[in-house]
Short mmCIF file of C-alpha atoms in Angstrom, two decimals:
data_model
loop_
_atom_site.label_atom_id
_atom_site.label_comp_id
_atom_site.label_asym_id
_atom_site.label_seq_id
_atom_site.Cartn_x
_atom_site.Cartn_y
_atom_site.Cartn_z
CA MET F 80 3.96 3.96 -52.98
CA LEU F 81 2.52 3.11 -49.55
CA LEU F 82 -0.66 1.94 -51.28
CA ASN F 83 1.36 -0.86 -52.94
CA ILE F 84 2.65 -2.20 -49.63
CA PRO F 85 0.47 -4.92 -48.04
CA ARG F 86 -1.28 -3.59 -44.96
CA ASN F 87 -0.06 -6.27 -42.54
CA LEU F 88 3.52 -5.94 -43.74
CA LEU F 89 3.34 -2.18 -43.21
CA TYR F 90 1.88 -2.80 -39.73
CA THR F 91 4.77 -5.15 -38.90
CA VAL F 92 7.40 -2.69 -40.14
CA ILE F 93 5.87 0.22 -38.20
CA ILE F 94 5.85 -1.69 -34.91
CA PHE F 95 9.45 -2.80 -35.44
CA CYS F 96 10.31 0.85 -36.15
CA ILE F 97 8.88 1.78 -32.76
CA VAL F 98 10.98 -0.98 -31.19
CA GLY F 99 14.02 0.45 -32.96
CA PHE F 100 13.09 3.89 -31.67
CA TYR F 101 13.15 2.91 -28.01
CA ASN F 102 16.28 0.79 -28.59
CA ASP F 103 18.06 3.88 -29.91
CA LEU F 104 16.88 5.92 -26.94
CA GLN F 105 18.65 3.38 -24.73
CA LEU F 106 21.75 3.51 -26.92
CA MET F 107 22.07 7.27 -26.37
CA PHE F 108 21.61 7.35 -22.59
CA PHE F 109 25.31 7.39 -21.75
CA SER F 110 26.41 9.86 -24.44
CA THR F 111 23.57 12.39 -24.12
CA LEU F 112 23.10 12.39 -20.32
CA PRO F 113 26.59 13.35 -19.07
CA VAL F 114 25.39 15.07 -15.90
CA ALA F 115 23.22 12.12 -14.86
CA MET F 116 25.97 9.61 -15.71
CA GLU F 117 28.56 11.56 -13.73
CA ASN F 118 26.23 11.54 -10.74
CA ILE F 119 25.72 7.77 -11.03
CA ILE F 120 29.46 7.13 -11.23
CA ASN F 121 30.28 9.32 -8.24
CA SER F 122 27.41 7.91 -6.15
CA THR F 123 28.44 4.32 -6.89
CA ILE F 124 32.07 4.90 -5.96
CA SER F 125 31.07 6.71 -2.77
CA ARG F 126 28.74 3.88 -1.81
CA TYR F 127 31.77 1.59 -1.55
CA GLY F 128 33.40 4.01 0.87
CA LYS F 129 35.92 5.38 -1.63
CA GLU F 130 36.59 8.89 -2.80
CA PRO F 131 35.97 9.36 -6.55
CA ASN F 132 39.26 10.00 -8.36
CA SER F 133 40.41 9.96 -11.96
CA MET F 134 41.39 6.28 -11.84
CA SER F 135 38.18 4.95 -10.29
CA ILE F 136 36.03 7.17 -12.51
CA SER F 137 37.88 5.99 -15.63
CA LEU F 138 37.53 2.31 -14.70
CA LEU F 139 33.82 2.59 -14.01
CA THR F 140 33.24 4.65 -17.15
CA SER F 141 35.08 2.03 -19.19
CA ALA F 142 32.97 -0.76 -17.68
CA MET F 143 29.74 1.10 -18.44
CA ASN F 144 30.88 1.69 -22.02
CA SER F 145 32.29 -1.74 -22.87
CA VAL F 146 30.02 -4.31 -21.25
CA GLY F 147 27.46 -3.89 -24.02
CA SER F 148 29.98 -5.35 -26.48
CA ILE F 149 30.25 -8.47 -24.35
CA GLY F 150 26.48 -8.83 -24.46
CA THR F 151 26.54 -8.36 -28.23
CA VAL F 152 29.05 -11.18 -28.71
CA ILE F 153 26.87 -13.49 -26.61
CA GLY F 154 23.83 -12.46 -28.66
CA ILE F 155 25.66 -13.28 -31.90
CA PHE F 156 26.52 -16.83 -30.87
CA PHE F 157 23.38 -17.61 -28.88
CA PHE F 158 20.40 -15.69 -30.27
CA LEU F 159 21.14 -15.80 -34.01
CA PRO F 160 21.31 -19.63 -34.21
CA ILE F 161 18.02 -19.82 -32.32
CA SER F 162 16.37 -17.94 -35.20
CA ASP F 163 17.14 -20.97 -37.37
CA GLN F 164 16.00 -23.49 -34.78
CA ARG F 165 12.95 -21.87 -33.16
CA GLY F 166 11.99 -19.42 -35.87
CA ARG F 167 12.48 -15.79 -36.81
CA LYS F 168 9.43 -14.58 -34.90
CA PHE F 169 10.51 -16.23 -31.65
CA VAL F 170 13.83 -14.37 -31.67
CA CYS F 171 12.70 -11.05 -33.18
CA VAL F 172 9.51 -10.72 -31.13
CA HIS F 173 9.91 -12.70 -27.92
CA ILE F 174 13.63 -12.57 -27.18
CA ARG F 175 14.05 -9.00 -28.43
CA SER F 176 11.04 -7.83 -26.41
CA TYR F 177 12.28 -9.55 -23.27
CA CYS F 178 15.67 -7.87 -23.70
CA GLY F 179 13.97 -4.51 -24.18
CA LEU F 180 11.81 -5.06 -21.12
CA PHE F 181 14.64 -6.14 -18.80
CA SER F 182 17.14 -3.53 -20.01
CA SER F 183 14.54 -0.77 -19.52
CA PHE F 184 13.77 -2.06 -16.04
CA PHE F 185 17.48 -2.13 -15.12
CA TYR F 186 18.00 1.40 -16.49
CA LEU F 187 15.04 2.57 -14.42
CA VAL F 188 16.41 0.94 -11.26
CA SER F 189 19.79 2.52 -12.02
CA ALA F 190 18.15 5.95 -12.20
CA TYR F 191 16.24 5.41 -8.96
CA PHE F 192 19.15 4.07 -6.87
CA GLU F 193 21.88 6.02 -8.73
CA SER F 194 23.51 2.66 -9.37
CA ALA F 195 26.23 2.00 -11.95
CA GLU F 196 25.84 -1.72 -11.27
CA PHE F 197 22.31 -1.80 -12.63
CA PHE F 198 23.34 0.46 -15.52
CA ILE F 199 26.08 -2.03 -16.46
CA LEU F 200 23.56 -4.87 -16.25
CA ALA F 201 21.18 -2.92 -18.47
CA GLU F 202 23.95 -2.28 -21.01
CA PHE F 203 24.76 -6.00 -21.10
CA VAL F 204 21.14 -6.97 -21.80
CA TYR F 205 20.79 -4.17 -24.33
CA GLY F 206 23.95 -5.30 -26.14
CA ALA F 207 22.69 -8.89 -26.31
CA GLN F 208 19.71 -7.87 -28.47
CA LEU F 209 21.74 -5.82 -30.95
CA PRO F 210 22.45 -8.78 -33.30
CA VAL F 211 18.71 -9.49 -33.31
CA ARG F 212 17.95 -5.89 -34.09
CA PHE F 213 20.50 -5.31 -36.85
CA PHE F 214 20.50 -8.73 -38.49
CA ALA F 215 17.80 -11.20 -37.44
CA THR F 216 14.96 -8.66 -37.66
CA SER F 217 16.15 -7.47 -41.08
CA VAL F 218 16.24 -11.07 -42.34
CA PHE F 219 12.81 -11.78 -40.85
CA VAL F 220 11.23 -8.78 -42.56
CA SER F 221 13.07 -9.41 -45.82
CA GLU F 222 11.96 -13.06 -45.93
CA SER F 223 8.36 -12.06 -45.25
CA SER F 224 8.14 -9.26 -47.83
CA PRO F 225 7.06 -9.42 -51.47
CA ASP F 226 9.95 -9.05 -53.90
CA GLN F 227 8.83 -5.60 -55.03
CA CYS F 228 9.03 -4.05 -51.54
CA ARG F 229 11.73 -6.13 -49.86
CA GLY F 230 14.13 -3.20 -49.83
CA PHE F 231 11.53 -0.80 -48.45
CA ALA F 232 10.64 -3.09 -45.55
CA THR F 233 14.28 -3.70 -44.61
CA PHE F 234 15.40 -0.07 -44.84
CA ALA F 235 12.30 1.20 -43.02
CA LEU F 236 13.43 -0.58 -39.85
CA MET F 237 15.93 2.24 -39.28
CA VAL F 238 13.38 5.07 -39.45
CA GLY F 239 13.07 5.13 -35.67
CA SER F 240 16.75 6.08 -35.31
CA ALA F 241 16.23 9.59 -36.69
CA LEU F 242 13.32 10.19 -34.31
CA ALA F 243 15.38 8.94 -31.34
CA ASN F 244 18.20 11.35 -32.20
CA MET F 245 15.80 14.29 -32.34
CA VAL F 246 14.15 13.34 -29.02
CA MET F 247 17.43 12.88 -27.12
CA PHE F 248 19.19 15.95 -28.55
CA SER F 249 16.20 18.15 -27.69
CA LEU F 250 15.01 16.68 -24.35
CA ALA F 251 18.17 15.31 -22.73
CA THR F 252 19.54 18.68 -21.64
CA PRO F 253 19.97 19.16 -17.86
CA SER F 254 17.32 21.89 -17.91
CA LEU F 255 14.69 19.38 -19.12
CA PHE F 256 15.02 15.63 -18.54
CA GLY F 257 18.80 15.24 -18.47
CA SER F 258 19.30 15.94 -14.79
CA PRO F 259 20.05 13.20 -12.23
CA ASN F 260 16.54 13.53 -10.77
CA SER F 261 14.59 13.48 -14.03
CA TRP F 262 16.35 11.20 -16.52
CA PHE F 263 14.25 8.27 -15.25
CA VAL F 264 11.63 9.53 -17.74
CA PHE F 265 13.57 7.97 -20.62
CA PRO F 266 13.86 4.38 -19.30
CA LEU F 267 10.27 4.58 -18.05
CA THR F 268 9.20 5.49 -21.59
CA THR F 269 11.18 2.62 -23.13
CA LEU F 270 9.73 0.23 -20.55
CA ILE F 271 6.17 1.18 -21.47
CA LEU F 272 6.91 1.00 -25.20
CA SER F 273 8.54 -2.42 -24.88
CA VAL F 274 5.41 -3.86 -23.25
CA ILE F 275 3.06 -2.27 -25.80
CA CYS F 276 5.11 -3.36 -28.82
CA PHE F 277 5.42 -6.92 -27.52
CA PHE F 278 1.65 -7.39 -27.46
CA LEU F 279 1.22 -5.65 -30.81
CA LEU F 280 3.77 -7.99 -32.42
CA LEU F 281 2.17 -11.18 -31.11
CA ARG F 282 -0.38 -11.13 -33.96
CA ILE F 283 2.17 -11.21 -36.76
CA HIS F 284 3.04 -14.50 -38.50
CA GLU F 285 6.26 -16.43 -38.75
CA SER F 286 8.50 -15.96 -41.79
CA PRO F 287 6.92 -18.00 -44.62
CA LYS F 288 10.36 -18.98 -45.91
CA TRP F 289 11.35 -20.37 -42.52
CA LEU F 290 8.06 -22.31 -42.36
CA ILE F 291 8.73 -23.81 -45.78
CA ARG F 292 12.18 -24.80 -44.57
CA GLN F 293 10.43 -26.72 -41.78
CA LYS F 294 7.99 -28.32 -44.31
CA ARG F 295 5.03 -26.52 -42.69
CA PHE F 296 3.38 -25.59 -45.98
CA GLU F 297 -0.13 -24.83 -44.69
CA GLU F 298 1.24 -22.34 -42.15
CA ALA F 299 3.45 -20.89 -44.87
CA GLU F 300 0.39 -20.25 -47.06
CA ARG F 301 -1.33 -18.40 -44.21
CA ALA F 302 1.83 -16.36 -43.60
CA ILE F 303 2.02 -15.48 -47.30
CA GLU F 304 -1.58 -14.31 -47.21
CA PHE F 305 -0.81 -12.23 -44.11
CA TYR F 306 2.31 -10.50 -45.48
CA HIS F 307 1.54 -10.42 -49.22
CA GLY F 308 -2.20 -9.83 -49.12
CA LYS F 309 -5.20 -11.97 -49.97
CA ASN F 310 -5.39 -11.05 -53.64
CA VAL F 311 -2.12 -12.67 -54.67
CA ASN F 312 -1.21 -15.90 -56.41
CA LYS F 313 -0.14 -17.91 -53.38
CA ASP F 314 0.91 -20.86 -55.53
CA GLU F 315 3.29 -18.68 -57.53
CA ILE F 316 4.83 -17.18 -54.38
CA LEU F 317 5.06 -20.56 -52.67
CA TYR F 318 6.71 -22.02 -55.73
CA SER F 319 9.34 -19.28 -55.73
CA MET F 320 10.05 -19.85 -52.02
CA VAL F 321 10.33 -23.61 -52.52
CA ARG F 322 12.85 -23.00 -55.30
CA GLU F 323 14.85 -20.86 -52.89
CA LYS F 324 14.68 -23.52 -50.20
CA ASN F 325 15.91 -26.21 -52.55
CA LEU F 326 19.00 -24.34 -53.63
CA THR F 327 20.78 -26.09 -50.76
CA ILE F 328 20.80 -29.62 -49.45
CA SER F 329 21.63 -28.87 -45.82
CA LYS F 330 19.51 -26.82 -43.45
CA LYS F 331 22.64 -25.23 -42.01
CA LEU F 332 25.85 -24.35 -43.84
CA SER F 333 29.11 -23.57 -42.08
CA LEU F 334 31.48 -20.84 -43.17
CA LYS F 335 33.85 -23.52 -44.45
CA GLN F 336 31.15 -24.92 -46.75
CA ILE F 337 30.29 -21.41 -47.92
CA VAL F 338 33.82 -20.39 -48.87
CA ASN F 339 34.43 -23.76 -50.58
CA ASP F 340 31.48 -23.20 -52.92
CA ASP F 341 32.28 -20.97 -55.89
CA THR F 342 28.85 -19.37 -56.08
CA LEU F 343 28.50 -18.75 -52.35
CA TRP F 344 32.10 -17.53 -52.25
CA GLU F 345 31.25 -14.97 -54.93
CA ALA F 346 28.27 -13.79 -52.85
CA PHE F 347 30.49 -13.77 -49.76
CA LYS F 348 33.03 -11.49 -51.48
CA ILE F 349 30.33 -9.07 -52.59
CA VAL F 350 28.74 -8.81 -49.15
CA GLY F 351 32.18 -8.70 -47.52
CA PHE F 352 33.21 -5.71 -49.61
CA VAL F 353 29.90 -3.97 -48.79
CA TYR F 354 30.53 -4.40 -45.06
CA ALA F 355 34.20 -3.49 -45.48
CA PHE F 356 33.30 -0.33 -47.36
CA ILE F 357 30.97 0.69 -44.53
CA LEU F 358 33.47 -0.23 -41.81
CA ILE F 359 36.60 1.09 -43.56
CA SER F 360 35.55 4.61 -42.80
CA PRO F 361 36.19 7.09 -39.99
CA ASN F 362 32.51 7.06 -39.01
CA THR F 363 33.09 5.23 -35.72
CA ALA F 364 35.80 7.58 -34.53
CA GLU F 365 33.78 10.57 -35.71
CA GLY F 366 30.78 9.40 -33.71
CA VAL F 367 32.79 8.98 -30.51
CA TYR F 368 35.00 12.06 -30.92
CA MET F 369 32.67 14.34 -32.87
CA ALA F 370 32.84 17.10 -30.27
CA SER F 371 36.65 17.03 -30.35
CA LEU F 372 36.74 17.19 -34.16
CA ASN F 373 34.30 20.07 -34.28
CA THR F 374 36.20 22.05 -31.66
CA THR F 375 39.42 21.45 -33.60
CA ALA F 376 37.70 23.10 -36.58
CA GLY F 377 36.54 26.04 -34.43
CA LEU F 378 33.09 25.17 -33.07
CA THR F 379 32.19 25.14 -29.37
CA ILE F 380 30.47 22.22 -27.65
CA GLU F 381 27.20 24.16 -27.48
CA GLN F 382 27.41 24.99 -31.18
CA THR F 383 28.10 21.34 -32.01
CA LEU F 384 25.04 20.12 -30.08
CA THR F 385 22.89 22.79 -31.71
CA VAL F 386 24.10 21.81 -35.18
CA LEU F 387 23.37 18.13 -34.51
CA LEU F 388 19.88 18.93 -33.26
CA VAL F 389 19.09 21.10 -36.28
CA PHE F 390 20.29 18.43 -38.72
CA SER F 391 18.34 15.75 -36.84
CA ILE F 392 15.17 17.77 -37.39
CA ILE F 393 15.97 18.62 -41.02
CA PHE F 394 16.77 15.02 -41.96
CA LEU F 395 13.96 13.44 -39.95
CA PRO F 396 12.02 12.51 -43.16
CA GLY F 397 15.25 11.23 -44.74
CA PRO F 398 15.04 7.57 -43.71
CA LEU F 399 11.46 7.38 -44.99
CA ILE F 400 12.59 8.70 -48.38
CA GLY F 401 15.47 6.22 -48.43
CA THR F 402 13.10 3.30 -47.87
CA PHE F 403 11.35 4.10 -51.16
CA LEU F 404 14.52 4.85 -53.13
CA ILE F 405 16.06 1.44 -52.40
CA ASP F 406 13.33 -0.30 -54.43
CA LYS F 407 12.91 2.54 -56.91
CA LEU F 408 16.57 3.18 -57.79
CA GLY F 409 17.93 -0.22 -56.84
CA ARG F 410 20.74 -1.45 -54.62
CA ARG F 411 23.61 -0.50 -56.94
CA LYS F 412 22.63 3.15 -57.35
CA MET F 413 21.97 3.54 -53.63
CA VAL F 414 25.35 2.03 -52.72
CA PHE F 415 27.20 4.20 -55.24
CA PHE F 416 25.39 7.37 -54.21
CA THR F 417 26.04 6.70 -50.53
CA GLY F 418 29.63 5.74 -51.35
CA PHE F 419 30.17 9.05 -53.12
CA VAL F 420 28.74 10.87 -50.09
CA MET F 421 30.99 8.95 -47.67
CA ILE F 422 34.14 9.52 -49.73
CA SER F 423 33.35 13.21 -50.17
CA LYS F 424 32.87 13.60 -46.44
CA THR F 425 36.22 11.95 -45.67
CA TRP F 426 38.13 14.18 -48.10
CA ILE F 427 36.40 17.41 -47.01
CA LEU F 428 36.83 16.65 -43.30
CA THR F 429 40.51 15.77 -43.76
CA THR F 430 41.12 18.99 -45.68
CA THR F 431 39.25 21.02 -43.06
CA LEU F 432 41.22 19.54 -40.16
CA THR F 433 44.51 20.03 -42.02
CA CYS F 434 43.73 23.70 -42.58
CA SER F 435 42.71 24.09 -38.93
CA GLU F 436 45.92 22.48 -37.66
CA VAL F 437 48.25 24.32 -40.05
CA PHE F 438 46.65 27.74 -40.45
CA GLY F 439 44.31 27.88 -37.42
CA THR F 440 40.53 27.98 -37.25
CA SER F 441 38.48 30.42 -39.29
CA VAL F 442 34.98 31.05 -40.54
CA LEU F 443 35.77 28.79 -43.50
CA THR F 444 36.81 25.82 -41.31
CA ARG F 445 33.70 26.23 -39.15
CA ILE F 446 31.43 26.30 -42.19
CA SER F 447 33.27 23.33 -43.67
CA VAL F 448 32.95 21.15 -40.54
CA ILE F 449 29.23 22.01 -40.31
CA PHE F 450 28.95 20.86 -43.94
CA THR F 451 30.61 17.54 -43.07
CA ASP F 452 28.17 17.13 -40.16
CA MET F 453 25.36 17.60 -42.66
CA ILE F 454 26.85 15.01 -45.04
CA GLY F 455 27.27 12.61 -42.12
CA ASN F 456 23.58 12.90 -41.30
CA LEU F 457 22.72 12.40 -44.96
CA GLN F 458 24.64 9.13 -45.28
CA HIS F 459 22.98 7.75 -42.15
CA VAL F 460 19.42 8.67 -43.13
CA ILE F 461 19.92 7.07 -46.56
CA GLY F 462 20.18 3.79 -44.68
CA ILE F 463 23.59 2.50 -45.74
CA ASN F 464 23.82 0.36 -42.58
CA SER F 465 20.79 -1.65 -43.75
CA ILE F 466 22.25 -2.68 -47.10
CA GLY F 467 24.43 -5.44 -45.60
CA PRO F 468 21.62 -7.52 -44.00
CA LEU F 469 19.45 -6.91 -47.08
CA LEU F 470 22.10 -8.28 -49.44
CA ILE F 471 22.73 -11.27 -47.16
CA SER F 472 19.04 -12.16 -47.42
CA GLU F 473 19.14 -11.71 -51.22
CA LEU F 474 22.47 -13.29 -52.23
CA PHE F 475 22.50 -16.26 -49.83
CA PRO F 476 20.03 -19.13 -49.39
CA GLN F 477 18.47 -19.58 -45.95
CA ALA F 478 20.93 -22.26 -44.88
CA ALA F 479 23.87 -19.85 -45.20
CA ARG F 480 22.42 -16.62 -43.79
CA THR F 481 23.01 -17.19 -40.08
CA SER F 482 26.67 -18.20 -40.49
CA VAL F 483 27.37 -15.20 -42.72
CA GLY F 484 25.38 -12.87 -40.47
CA GLN F 485 27.22 -14.04 -37.37
CA LEU F 486 30.61 -13.37 -38.95
CA PHE F 487 29.88 -9.88 -40.25
CA THR F 488 27.98 -8.84 -37.12
CA LEU F 489 30.95 -9.98 -35.04
CA ILE F 490 33.35 -8.04 -37.28
CA GLY F 491 31.14 -4.98 -36.88
CA VAL F 492 31.27 -5.25 -33.08
CA PHE F 493 35.07 -5.28 -32.96
CA SER F 494 35.77 -2.95 -35.87
CA TYR F 495 35.28 0.15 -33.75
CA ILE F 496 37.98 -0.82 -31.22
CA PRO F 497 41.05 0.11 -33.34
CA SER F 498 39.53 3.45 -34.32
CA VAL F 499 38.56 4.37 -30.79
CA ILE F 500 41.96 3.35 -29.39
CA VAL F 501 44.16 4.72 -32.18
CA PHE F 502 42.41 8.06 -32.74
CA PRO F 503 43.39 9.72 -29.40
CA ILE F 504 47.04 8.80 -30.00
CA ILE F 505 47.10 10.23 -33.53
CA ASP F 506 44.97 13.19 -32.45
CA ALA F 507 47.70 14.20 -30.04
CA ILE F 508 50.24 14.18 -32.90
CA PHE F 509 48.44 15.47 -35.99
CA THR F 510 44.70 14.75 -36.33
CA PRO F 511 44.39 14.62 -40.18
CA ILE F 512 46.84 11.67 -40.36
CA PHE F 513 44.09 9.42 -38.96
CA PHE F 514 41.86 10.02 -42.00
CA VAL F 515 44.47 9.63 -44.77
CA PRO F 516 44.19 5.78 -45.12
CA PHE F 517 40.40 6.05 -45.45
CA MET F 518 40.77 8.61 -48.24
CA PHE F 519 42.43 6.02 -50.47
CA LEU F 520 40.86 2.75 -49.28
CA GLN F 521 37.24 3.82 -49.72
CA PRO F 522 37.51 4.47 -53.50
CA ILE F 523 39.19 1.06 -53.98
CA PHE F 524 36.36 -0.77 -52.22
CA LEU F 525 33.72 1.21 -54.08
CA TYR F 526 35.38 0.36 -57.42
CA PHE F 527 35.20 -3.37 -56.59
CA LEU F 528 31.48 -3.00 -55.81
CA TYR F 529 31.01 -1.20 -59.12
CA LYS F 530 32.48 -4.25 -60.89
CA LYS F 531 30.81 -6.99 -58.84
CA LEU F 532 27.62 -5.82 -57.12
CA PRO F 533 24.55 -7.20 -58.96
CA GLU F 534 21.21 -5.43 -59.10
CA THR F 535 18.69 -7.41 -57.04
CA LYS F 536 15.61 -5.19 -56.88
CA LEU F 537 12.23 -6.72 -57.81
CA ARG F 538 13.78 -10.19 -58.27
CA SER F 539 13.08 -13.37 -56.34
CA VAL F 540 15.95 -14.68 -54.23
CA ALA F 541 16.00 -17.95 -56.18
CA ASP F 542 16.46 -16.04 -59.45
CA ILE F 543 19.19 -13.86 -57.95
CA ILE F 544 21.23 -16.80 -56.66
CA GLU F 545 20.77 -18.89 -59.80
CA SER F 546 21.81 -15.98 -62.02
CA LEU F 547 24.87 -15.48 -59.82
CA ASP F 548 25.59 -19.18 -60.20
CA ASP F 549 25.34 -18.85 -63.99
CA VAL F 550 27.73 -15.89 -63.99
CA VAL F 551 30.30 -17.75 -61.88
CA THR F 552 30.06 -20.88 -64.01
CA SER F 553 30.27 -18.96 -67.27
CA ARG F 554 33.27 -16.98 -66.09
CA ARG F 555 35.22 -20.03 -64.94
CA ASN F 556 34.03 -22.28 -67.76
CA THR F 557 33.69 -25.16 -65.33
CA TYR F 558 31.27 -26.67 -62.85
CA LEU F 559 31.41 -26.82 -59.10
CA ASN F 560 32.51 -29.81 -57.12
CA GLU F 561 30.00 -32.56 -56.34
CA LYS F 562 30.10 -31.59 -52.64
CA SER F 563 28.72 -28.13 -53.41
CA PRO F 564 25.67 -27.18 -51.32
CA LEU F 565 24.05 -25.68 -54.40
CA ILE F 566 22.53 -27.78 -57.18
CA LYS F 567 23.50 -31.29 -56.14
CA ASP F 568 24.83 -32.79 -59.36
CA ARG F 569 27.12 -30.10 -60.73
CA ALA F 570 28.40 -32.39 -63.52
CA ILE F 571 25.11 -32.28 -65.41
CA THR F 572 24.39 -29.54 -67.91
CA PHE F 573 22.56 -26.39 -66.96
CA SER F 574 19.80 -27.31 -69.41
CA THR F 575 19.12 -30.36 -67.25
CA LYS F 576 19.04 -28.14 -64.18
CA ARG F 577 16.55 -25.86 -65.86
CA GLY F 578 14.58 -28.89 -66.95
CA SER F 579 14.06 -29.94 -63.34
CA ILE F 580 12.60 -26.51 -62.65
CA ILE F 581 10.33 -26.72 -65.71
CA LYS F 582 9.22 -30.14 -64.56
CA THR F 583 8.11 -28.66 -61.25
CA GLN F 584 6.25 -25.95 -63.14
CA ARG F 585 4.39 -28.61 -65.11
CA LYS F 586 3.42 -30.38 -61.89
CA ARG F 587 2.20 -27.09 -60.50
CA SER F 588 0.16 -26.28 -63.62
CA LYS F 589 -1.68 -29.57 -63.24
CA THR F 590 -2.52 -29.32 -59.55
CA MET F 591 -2.24 -25.60 -58.63
CA ASP F 592 -2.32 -26.87 -55.06
CA TYR F 593 0.91 -27.52 -53.20
CA LYS F 594 -0.91 -29.32 -50.42
CA LYS F 595 -1.60 -32.16 -52.87
CA LEU F 596 2.01 -32.41 -54.05
CA ASP F 597 4.48 -34.82 -52.59
CA LEU F 598 7.52 -32.97 -51.25
CA ASN F 599 9.77 -34.77 -53.77
CA ASP F 600 7.80 -33.18 -56.61
CA VAL F 601 9.08 -29.75 -55.72
CA ILE F 602 12.69 -30.57 -54.87
CA ILE F 603 15.23 -29.29 -57.37
CA PHE F 604 18.40 -31.39 -57.19
#
């Protein structure tokens, strides 16, 4: 399979995987270095001439945990629009690298001076690049990839996460590099990697689809040759990308325009239910309170950490396998398989916790909670968190992607707050109650996806959107309003719409050279 992936595209994906690896190392600093973090908190409070107490420690801990979310919100509204204005590469390479460089530097200074202030600053900068990491980079890679490996390239971006988990779970113990005097090794490593990856990424090209949007066709041809290979029909690929570009009139669509268009509203519902299915799950609370859940079922903290380390090693090849399955099996089968895994985990964990609370812990509850930990690792290595950005890049034209991405990224940032706040309250009453709503909501969302989610593998984005448009029109037996951002004159027949595409094909067959075509010859309105 790797032999079918263009060399430069594989190079780009690998370097972005390394970037994702050191980003995930930074993400895990606070949760996997408790001794070092406690020392930083106490040292900072003492530096201000105060005695550390439960209140001051809680406030500083909360600040260190929450400031990253503030940075993420700023990144959503500031960095994502820049990817439309200045280009995908500028945001995904330059801005993301600068954030990685500065956050690593601030973490390193925090380790040296035992400073919570610099740690908070590092968390803010780190949070600001998260929208670029989870959305803009996925869109960049998806837009640059050939249709037959678009899923692979997008899903492969998460491969570095599994490696980061294994490194931190194995090396972040106080006896190795998790002590207050030695944890500086981790930010020093991320600092070095951020510099190396920045220079390695400078040679990659801009997204060809973004270049076409800017009418820079010659640069787009060079980018296509870079990402798709030299032995491809550049005219055919360029034609497909121009069709995609011309699905909309405006360069930028607002959410209001998107929801007022029947076709884009249909795509919005599909993507919305995908994100909702991922977010309407106890995964966030499980991640934060995993140790508490495992101890409720009968495991000790040491046993929990050991189990997580073992599963991290076992499932290390998992993300790589998932990257191939997404293009081999398709989006629908991957979503349904992952959905079945997620639902099974929720039901098994709820049953396990109920038995533990009612009858007490036993060998059976310990085995059961270890099994749910294994399923949890499985659903993450499959790459379910990558399906949302991939579908946004496949079901929406370029002009709509940033607005949709901003909304769902913002929802993702705030979705964890209710779970994190509500879980401790319910946990004090009867822990299994927290999971009951998820047991019934998840199957409902998955059923909707079974009815609505189209298969998009190996298809051009223009074909996907136009086929979705046909389905919507056929179902409603009507045409969209004249103000629709899709095909401009919605009162004409679809045969006329297809005729405009055929006309462009005839133009292309005569010239076979887009540089000789007037831009109006390839506009489909």
